Short mmCIF file of C-alpha atoms and ligand atoms in Angstrom, two decimals:
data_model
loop_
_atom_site.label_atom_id
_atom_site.label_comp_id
_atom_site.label_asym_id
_atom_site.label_seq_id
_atom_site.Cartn_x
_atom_site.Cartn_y
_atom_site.Cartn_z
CA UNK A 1 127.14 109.43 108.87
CA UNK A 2 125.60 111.03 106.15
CA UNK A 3 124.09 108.39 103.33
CA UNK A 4 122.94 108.61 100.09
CA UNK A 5 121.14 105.61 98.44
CA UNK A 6 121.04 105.06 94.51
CA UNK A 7 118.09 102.86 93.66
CA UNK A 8 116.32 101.96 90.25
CA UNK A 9 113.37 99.47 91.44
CA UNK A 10 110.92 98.81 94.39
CA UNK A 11 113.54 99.79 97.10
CA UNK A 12 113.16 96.96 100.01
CA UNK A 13 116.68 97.17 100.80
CA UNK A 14 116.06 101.18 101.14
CA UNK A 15 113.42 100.60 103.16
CA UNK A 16 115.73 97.87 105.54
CA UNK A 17 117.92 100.56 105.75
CA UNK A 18 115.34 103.50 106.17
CA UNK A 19 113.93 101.49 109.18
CA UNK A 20 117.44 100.67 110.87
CA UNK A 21 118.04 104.86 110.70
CA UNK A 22 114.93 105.33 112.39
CA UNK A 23 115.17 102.99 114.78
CA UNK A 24 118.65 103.36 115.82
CA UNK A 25 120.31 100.47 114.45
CA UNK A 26 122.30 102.06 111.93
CA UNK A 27 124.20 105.27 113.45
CA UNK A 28 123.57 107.21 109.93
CA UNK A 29 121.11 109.64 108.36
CA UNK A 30 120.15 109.30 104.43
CA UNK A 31 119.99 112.84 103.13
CA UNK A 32 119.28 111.44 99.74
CA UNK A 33 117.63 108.79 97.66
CA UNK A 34 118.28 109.36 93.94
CA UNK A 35 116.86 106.92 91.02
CA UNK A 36 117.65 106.79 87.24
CA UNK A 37 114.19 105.56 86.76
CA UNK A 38 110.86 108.23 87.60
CA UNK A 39 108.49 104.94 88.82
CA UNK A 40 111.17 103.63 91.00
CA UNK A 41 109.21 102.31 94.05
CA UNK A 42 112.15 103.90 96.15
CA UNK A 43 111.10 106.84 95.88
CA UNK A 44 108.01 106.56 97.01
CA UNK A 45 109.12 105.19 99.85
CA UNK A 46 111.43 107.93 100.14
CA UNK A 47 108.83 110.22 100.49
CA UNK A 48 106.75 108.18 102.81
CA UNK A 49 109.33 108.33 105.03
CA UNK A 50 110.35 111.85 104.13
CA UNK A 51 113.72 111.63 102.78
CA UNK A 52 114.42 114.06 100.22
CA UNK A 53 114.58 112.37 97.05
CA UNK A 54 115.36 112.78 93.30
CA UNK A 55 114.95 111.30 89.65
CA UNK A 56 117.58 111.61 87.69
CA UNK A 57 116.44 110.16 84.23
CA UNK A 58 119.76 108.39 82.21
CA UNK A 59 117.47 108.94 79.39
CA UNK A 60 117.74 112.78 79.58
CA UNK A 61 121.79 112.18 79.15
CA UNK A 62 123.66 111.72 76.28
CA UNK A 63 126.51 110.20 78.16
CA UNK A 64 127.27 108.33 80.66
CA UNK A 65 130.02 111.19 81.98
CA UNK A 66 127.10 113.61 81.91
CA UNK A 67 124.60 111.49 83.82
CA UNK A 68 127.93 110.65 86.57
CA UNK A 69 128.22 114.21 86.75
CA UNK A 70 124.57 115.23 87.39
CA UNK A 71 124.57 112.13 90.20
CA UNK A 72 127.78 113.31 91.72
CA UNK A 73 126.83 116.77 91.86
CA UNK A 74 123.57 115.76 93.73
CA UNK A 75 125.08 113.99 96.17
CA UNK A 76 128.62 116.60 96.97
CA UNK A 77 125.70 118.88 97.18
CA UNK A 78 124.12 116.62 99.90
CA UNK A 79 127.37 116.43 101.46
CA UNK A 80 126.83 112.55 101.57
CA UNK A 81 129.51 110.53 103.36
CA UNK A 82 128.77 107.16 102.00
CA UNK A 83 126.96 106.45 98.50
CA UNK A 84 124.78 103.01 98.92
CA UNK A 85 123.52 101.54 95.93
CA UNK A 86 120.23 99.17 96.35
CA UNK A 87 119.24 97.56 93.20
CA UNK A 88 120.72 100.62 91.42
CA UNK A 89 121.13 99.55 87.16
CA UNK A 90 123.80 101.69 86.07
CA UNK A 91 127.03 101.08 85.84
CA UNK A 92 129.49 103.61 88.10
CA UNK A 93 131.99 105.41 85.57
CA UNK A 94 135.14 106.42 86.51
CA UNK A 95 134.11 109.86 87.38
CA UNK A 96 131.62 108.18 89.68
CA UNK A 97 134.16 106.24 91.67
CA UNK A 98 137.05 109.25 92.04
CA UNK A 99 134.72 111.51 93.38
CA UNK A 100 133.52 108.82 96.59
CA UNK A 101 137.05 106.72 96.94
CA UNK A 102 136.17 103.56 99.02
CA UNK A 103 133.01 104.86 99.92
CA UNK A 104 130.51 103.48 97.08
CA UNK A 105 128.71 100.13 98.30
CA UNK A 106 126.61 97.66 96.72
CA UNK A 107 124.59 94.68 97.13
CA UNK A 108 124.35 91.65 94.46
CA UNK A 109 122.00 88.89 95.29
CA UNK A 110 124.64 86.08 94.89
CA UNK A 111 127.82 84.97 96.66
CA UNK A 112 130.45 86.69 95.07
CA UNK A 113 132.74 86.15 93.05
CA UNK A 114 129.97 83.37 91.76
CA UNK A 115 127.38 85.01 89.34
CA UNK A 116 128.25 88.32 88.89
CA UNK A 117 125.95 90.32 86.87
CA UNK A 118 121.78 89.70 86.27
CA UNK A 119 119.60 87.68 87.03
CA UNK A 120 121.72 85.65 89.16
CA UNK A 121 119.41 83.87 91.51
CA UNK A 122 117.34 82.21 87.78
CA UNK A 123 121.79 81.26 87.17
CA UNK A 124 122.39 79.77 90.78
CA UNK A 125 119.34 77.94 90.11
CA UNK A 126 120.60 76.32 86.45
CA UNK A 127 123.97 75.85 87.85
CA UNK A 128 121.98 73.49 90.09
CA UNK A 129 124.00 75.24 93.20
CA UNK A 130 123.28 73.66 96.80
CA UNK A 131 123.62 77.25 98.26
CA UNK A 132 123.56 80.98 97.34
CA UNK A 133 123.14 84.11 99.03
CA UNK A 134 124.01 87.97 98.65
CA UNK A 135 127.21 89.86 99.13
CA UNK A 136 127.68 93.00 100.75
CA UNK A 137 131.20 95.04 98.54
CA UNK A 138 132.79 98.17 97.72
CA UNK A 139 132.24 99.19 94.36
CA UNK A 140 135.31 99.21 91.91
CA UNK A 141 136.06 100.00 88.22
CA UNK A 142 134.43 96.12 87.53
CA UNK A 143 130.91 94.86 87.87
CA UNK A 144 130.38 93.07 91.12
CA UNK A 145 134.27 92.76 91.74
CA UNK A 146 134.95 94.89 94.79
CA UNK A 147 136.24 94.33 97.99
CA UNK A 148 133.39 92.15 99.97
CA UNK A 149 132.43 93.33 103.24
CA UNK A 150 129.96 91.17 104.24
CA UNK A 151 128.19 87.38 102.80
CA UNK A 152 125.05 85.80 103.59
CA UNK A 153 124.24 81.73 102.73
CA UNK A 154 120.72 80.62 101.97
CA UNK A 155 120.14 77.10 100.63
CA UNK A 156 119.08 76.63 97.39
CA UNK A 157 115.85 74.00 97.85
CA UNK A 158 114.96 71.24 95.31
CA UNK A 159 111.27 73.20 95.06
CA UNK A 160 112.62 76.55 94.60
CA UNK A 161 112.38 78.76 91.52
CA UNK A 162 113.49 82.12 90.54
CA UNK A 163 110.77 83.89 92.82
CA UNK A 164 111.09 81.74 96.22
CA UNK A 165 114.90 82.02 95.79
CA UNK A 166 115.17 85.42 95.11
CA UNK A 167 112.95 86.10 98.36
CA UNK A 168 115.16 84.21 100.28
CA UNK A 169 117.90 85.80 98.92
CA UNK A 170 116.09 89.34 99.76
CA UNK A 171 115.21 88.51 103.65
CA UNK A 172 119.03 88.25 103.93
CA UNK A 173 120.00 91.41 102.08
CA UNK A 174 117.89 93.17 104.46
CA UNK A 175 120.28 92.17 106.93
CA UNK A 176 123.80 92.03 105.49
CA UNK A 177 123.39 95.78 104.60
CA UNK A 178 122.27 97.28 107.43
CA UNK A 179 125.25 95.79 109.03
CA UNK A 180 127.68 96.69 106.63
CA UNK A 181 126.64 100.31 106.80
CA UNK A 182 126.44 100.55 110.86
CA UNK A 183 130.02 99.02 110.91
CA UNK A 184 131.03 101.55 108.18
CA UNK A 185 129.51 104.42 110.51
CA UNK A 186 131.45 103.18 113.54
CA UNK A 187 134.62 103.36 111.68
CA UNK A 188 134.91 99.41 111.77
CA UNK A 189 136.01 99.00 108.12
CA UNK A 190 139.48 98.81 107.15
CA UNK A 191 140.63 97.91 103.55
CA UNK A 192 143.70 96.47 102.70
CA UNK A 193 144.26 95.59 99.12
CA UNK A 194 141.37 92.90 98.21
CA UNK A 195 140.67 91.81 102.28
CA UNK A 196 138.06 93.98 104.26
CA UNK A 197 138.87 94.06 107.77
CA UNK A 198 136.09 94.14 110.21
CA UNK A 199 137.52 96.13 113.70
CA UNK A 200 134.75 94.86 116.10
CA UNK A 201 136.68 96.26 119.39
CA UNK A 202 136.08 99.56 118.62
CA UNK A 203 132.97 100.67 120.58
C1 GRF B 1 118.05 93.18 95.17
O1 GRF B 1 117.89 91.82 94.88
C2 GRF B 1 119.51 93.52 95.11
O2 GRF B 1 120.35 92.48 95.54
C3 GRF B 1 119.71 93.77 93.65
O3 GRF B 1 118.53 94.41 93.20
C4 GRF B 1 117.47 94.07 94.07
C5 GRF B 1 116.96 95.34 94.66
O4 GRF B 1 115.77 95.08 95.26
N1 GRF B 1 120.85 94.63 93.44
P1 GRF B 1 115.04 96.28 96.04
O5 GRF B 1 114.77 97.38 95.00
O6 GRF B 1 116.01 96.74 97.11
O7 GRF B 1 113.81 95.66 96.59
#
């Protein structure tokens, strides 16, 4: 399977998934790592690990169709199977989401549909919510509203604040996703309407 992975900021979940390519875990190659922003720890990482990567700067756009464009060209060109988003801060136009039907994912750092949107572990917190967690989902024309593939549940401690949350939060992100992308590369994922169905049997 053939990956690309959109990411604007320091890239842990990249590098969870980096490390479950190299190690077998995930049955899938990234060919790509693309960010909107040019000090995006991701890439970096990228090229630690020697994935080909590439800024493309929203700035440099005048539109949001033109900056789609320049993404989706990068990636047909990369011939990338599945487009993985990892802390990636632009919103998918429509353009975006014809060209890679049911094969965009995401991660939000909340248990969907609670708390879509930013800075969501600081809201779980001022909710005063006994648990959170992150959500695995297809990406659709809304923000955060896709089909979820896969949830994680931390508790949410009397103690915690925005930084211990969010870490515990993180340490489960860096599992969800690697799942969710192996079971995509075995074929495992089956949508029907809002419900993902997880085939386990196949092997
Ligand atoms: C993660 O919390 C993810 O859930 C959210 O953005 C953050 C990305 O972190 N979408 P990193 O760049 O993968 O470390």
């Amino acid at each position: 399977l053939r990956i690309g992975v959109l990411a604007s900021g320091g890239g842990t979940n990249l590098q969870s998934i980096i490390d479950g390519c190299q190690s077998g875990r995930i049955n899938a190659e990234i060919v790509t790592v693309l960010s909107n922003n040019p000090d995006a720890g991701a890439l970096q990482r990228a090229a630690k690990a020697d994935i080909s990567y590439q800024c493309i700067n929203h700035r440099e756009f005048d539109n949001r169709d033109d900056f789609d464009s320049s993404v989706v060209a990068a990636l047909l060109d990369a011939k990338v199977e599945l487009v993985v988003l990892a802390g990636f801060m632009r919103i998918i136009g429509q353009r975006f989401l014809d060209a890679f039907p049911g094969r965009i994912m995401n991660i939000h750092p909340a248990l969907l549909p609670a708390f879509p949107g930013l800075h969501v572990q600081q809201k779980a917190l001022d909710y005063g919510a006994r648990f959170s967690g992150c959500t695995v989902h297809f990406v659709d024309g809304g923000v955060d509203t896709g089909p979820i593939i896969l949830q994680a549940v931390v508790p949410v401690l009397d103690d915690d604040d925005e930084a211990s949350l969010s870490a515990r939060i993180l340490e489960q992100e860096h599992k969800i996703y690697p799942q969710a992308i192996q079971w995509f590369a075995e074929g495992a994922i089956r949508i029907e309407g809002r419900r993902v169905i997880i085939d386990n049997t196949r092997q």
